[in-house]
Amino acid sequence: MSKQAPPSAPAEAVELAHADTQSFAAAPFIKEIGRGKDGARSLSREDARSMYQAMLDGRVADLELGAILLSMRIKGESVQEIAGFLDAAEASFTPLQAPPGPYAPVVLPSYNGSRKMANLTPLLCMLLVRRGVPVLMHGVTHDAHRVTSAEIFSALGIAHATSVGEAEALMASGQPAFIPIEVLSPKLARLLGMRARLGVRNSTHTLVKIAQPFAQAALRLTSYTHPEYLAMLSDYFAHAAPHGRGDIFLMRGTEGETVANARRAQRIDWFSFGQKTVLVEKQTVAEDLPDLPEGRDAVTTAAWIAEVLDGRRPVPEAIAEQVEHCAEVAGRIARRA
């Protein structure tokens, strides 16, 4: 997405760090990434990991942190940068243990919520759990302008996990496990929170959607909102993502969420050991509109989801198809483990 820097770019910056372990010499890194969209150069994977690790650890002063976040926002992340950032992000928390069984766990990030449509990500989670698939949903609990999955779970009477151990226990007992990002990784949550101070999202919003939080192989459901991220993430999953950690479904988000659009199922690309398969082709708008919630608020959506789970309303076809694909691939991952 942006021009690559020479391999040795700011590697020498590590030597410029102060003896105080609480500080980090950010200027050489900002010099590379802060020259604007056309003049900036990308960091190597190792330099990106070092810089993001310092950001996670709180070793970057506020002024420099803001400069880094805005520079990356303007420049756009390269594949090697996103790989280095994710290396550091996944090392910032203890991996979860998935329960044994016929299905690998499914990772379902939920960071966007809904603004125009009802948020049906919790329905996808509940349908997978009903099939016997362990599901870890992680995300934010509140958004001033959107309806979050966390709020819908609360309206359904399903409590959020208050610890990693509790999330593991919920999955082991065949229950849906929603863990707030503040519980899963406080360090990532702090960087996500910079949006409120800066007014724009940062690279962390991409990282939390593609992270693999399990010690075992898992199926990650990931989404993108802008075409340039389809190209970058496809390149990452094909060439830079570590193999052996499970498979990935990549799709255009439904208002940013990784649930199929009930009115028009999106294309889903399946990445397994770097190989891409088109799992679902892009579909046209359904001739007959599916039965959907009349409102998008948490209480209305939760009541509608409960009726679907009770069999009083049909499961939207696109979501039913997504459930089948998830169960099939999660089973394959478990069998090859």
JSON list of N, CA and C in Angstrom, two decimals, residues 22 74 100 136 165 169 182 198 247 254 257 312 322:
[
{"chain": "A", "resi": 22, "resn": "GLN", "atom": "N", "xyz": [11.69, 3.01, 30.18]},
{"chain": "A", "resi": 22, "resn": "GLN", "atom": "CA", "xyz": [10.36, 3.54, 29.97]},
{"chain": "A", "resi": 22, "resn": "GLN", "atom": "C", "xyz": [10.28, 4.47, 28.77]},
{"chain": "A", "resi": 74, "resn": "ILE", "atom": "N", "xyz": [-2.44, 8.19, 7.65]},
{"chain": "A", "resi": 74, "resn": "ILE", "atom": "CA", "xyz": [-2.30, 8.86, 6.36]},
{"chain": "A", "resi": 74, "resn": "ILE", "atom": "C", "xyz": [-1.60, 7.97, 5.35]},
{"chain": "A", "resi": 100, "resn": "PRO", "atom": "N", "xyz": [-11.09, -29.25, 24.10]},
{"chain": "A", "resi": 100, "resn": "PRO", "atom": "CA", "xyz": [-10.95, -30.36, 23.14]},
{"chain": "A", "resi": 100, "resn": "PRO", "atom": "C", "xyz": [-12.31, -30.70, 22.54]},
{"chain": "A", "resi": 136, "resn": "LEU", "atom": "N", "xyz": [-15.22, -17.78, 20.48]},
{"chain": "A", "resi": 136, "resn": "LEU", "atom": "CA", "xyz": [-14.77, -16.66, 21.30]},
{"chain": "A", "resi": 136, "resn": "LEU", "atom": "C", "xyz": [-15.07, -15.38, 20.54]},
{"chain": "A", "resi": 165, "resn": "GLY", "atom": "N", "xyz": [-9.84, -16.90, 32.05]},
{"chain": "A", "resi": 165, "resn": "GLY", "atom": "CA", "xyz": [-10.25, -18.20, 32.57]},
{"chain": "A", "resi": 165, "resn": "GLY", "atom": "C", "xyz": [-11.75, -18.42, 32.47]},
{"chain": "A", "resi": 169, "resn": "ALA", "atom": "N", "xyz": [-13.76, -21.30, 30.38]},
{"chain": "A", "resi": 169, "resn": "ALA", "atom": "CA", "xyz": [-14.76, -22.16, 31.02]},
{"chain": "A", "resi": 169, "resn": "ALA", "atom": "C", "xyz": [-16.09, -22.12, 30.27]},
{"chain": "A", "resi": 182, "resn": "GLU", "atom": "N", "xyz": [-10.84, -5.03, 26.84]},
{"chain": "A", "resi": 182, "resn": "GLU", "atom": "CA", "xyz": [-10.14, -4.58, 28.05]},
{"chain": "A", "resi": 182, "resn": "GLU", "atom": "C", "xyz": [-9.72, -5.75, 28.92]},
{"chain": "A", "resi": 198, "resn": "LEU", "atom": "N", "xyz": [-7.95, 11.30, 19.41]},
{"chain": "A", "resi": 198, "resn": "LEU", "atom": "CA", "xyz": [-7.49, 11.79, 18.11]},
{"chain": "A", "resi": 198, "resn": "LEU", "atom": "C", "xyz": [-8.62, 12.01, 17.12]},
{"chain": "A", "resi": 247, "resn": "ASP", "atom": "N", "xyz": [-7.11, -21.30, 9.97]},
{"chain": "A", "resi": 247, "resn": "ASP", "atom": "CA", "xyz": [-7.57, -20.75, 8.71]},
{"chain": "A", "resi": 247, "resn": "ASP", "atom": "C", "xyz": [-8.27, -19.42, 8.93]},
{"chain": "A", "resi": 254, "resn": "THR", "atom": "N", "xyz": [-20.27, -6.39, 7.21]},
{"chain": "A", "resi": 254, "resn": "THR", "atom": "CA", "xyz": [-21.63, -5.86, 7.24]},
{"chain": "A", "resi": 254, "resn": "THR", "atom": "C", "xyz": [-21.63, -4.74, 8.26]},
{"chain": "A", "resi": 257, "resn": "GLU", "atom": "N", "xyz": [-18.97, -5.55, 10.59]},
{"chain": "A", "resi": 257, "resn": "GLU", "atom": "CA", "xyz": [-19.05, -6.79, 11.35]},
{"chain": "A", "resi": 257, "resn": "GLU", "atom": "C", "xyz": [-18.83, -8.00, 10.44]},
{"chain": "A", "resi": 312, "resn": "ARG", "atom": "N", "xyz": [-39.18, -19.69, 16.02]},
{"chain": "A", "resi": 312, "resn": "ARG", "atom": "CA", "xyz": [-40.38, -18.94, 15.65]},
{"chain": "A", "resi": 312, "resn": "ARG", "atom": "C", "xyz": [-40.16, -18.04, 14.45]},
{"chain": "A", "resi": 322, "resn": "GLN", "atom": "N", "xyz": [-23.34, -19.27, 6.17]},
{"chain": "A", "resi": 322, "resn": "GLN", "atom": "CA", "xyz": [-22.09, -18.93, 6.84]},
{"chain": "A", "resi": 322, "resn": "GLN", "atom": "C", "xyz": [-21.81, -19.89, 7.99]}
]
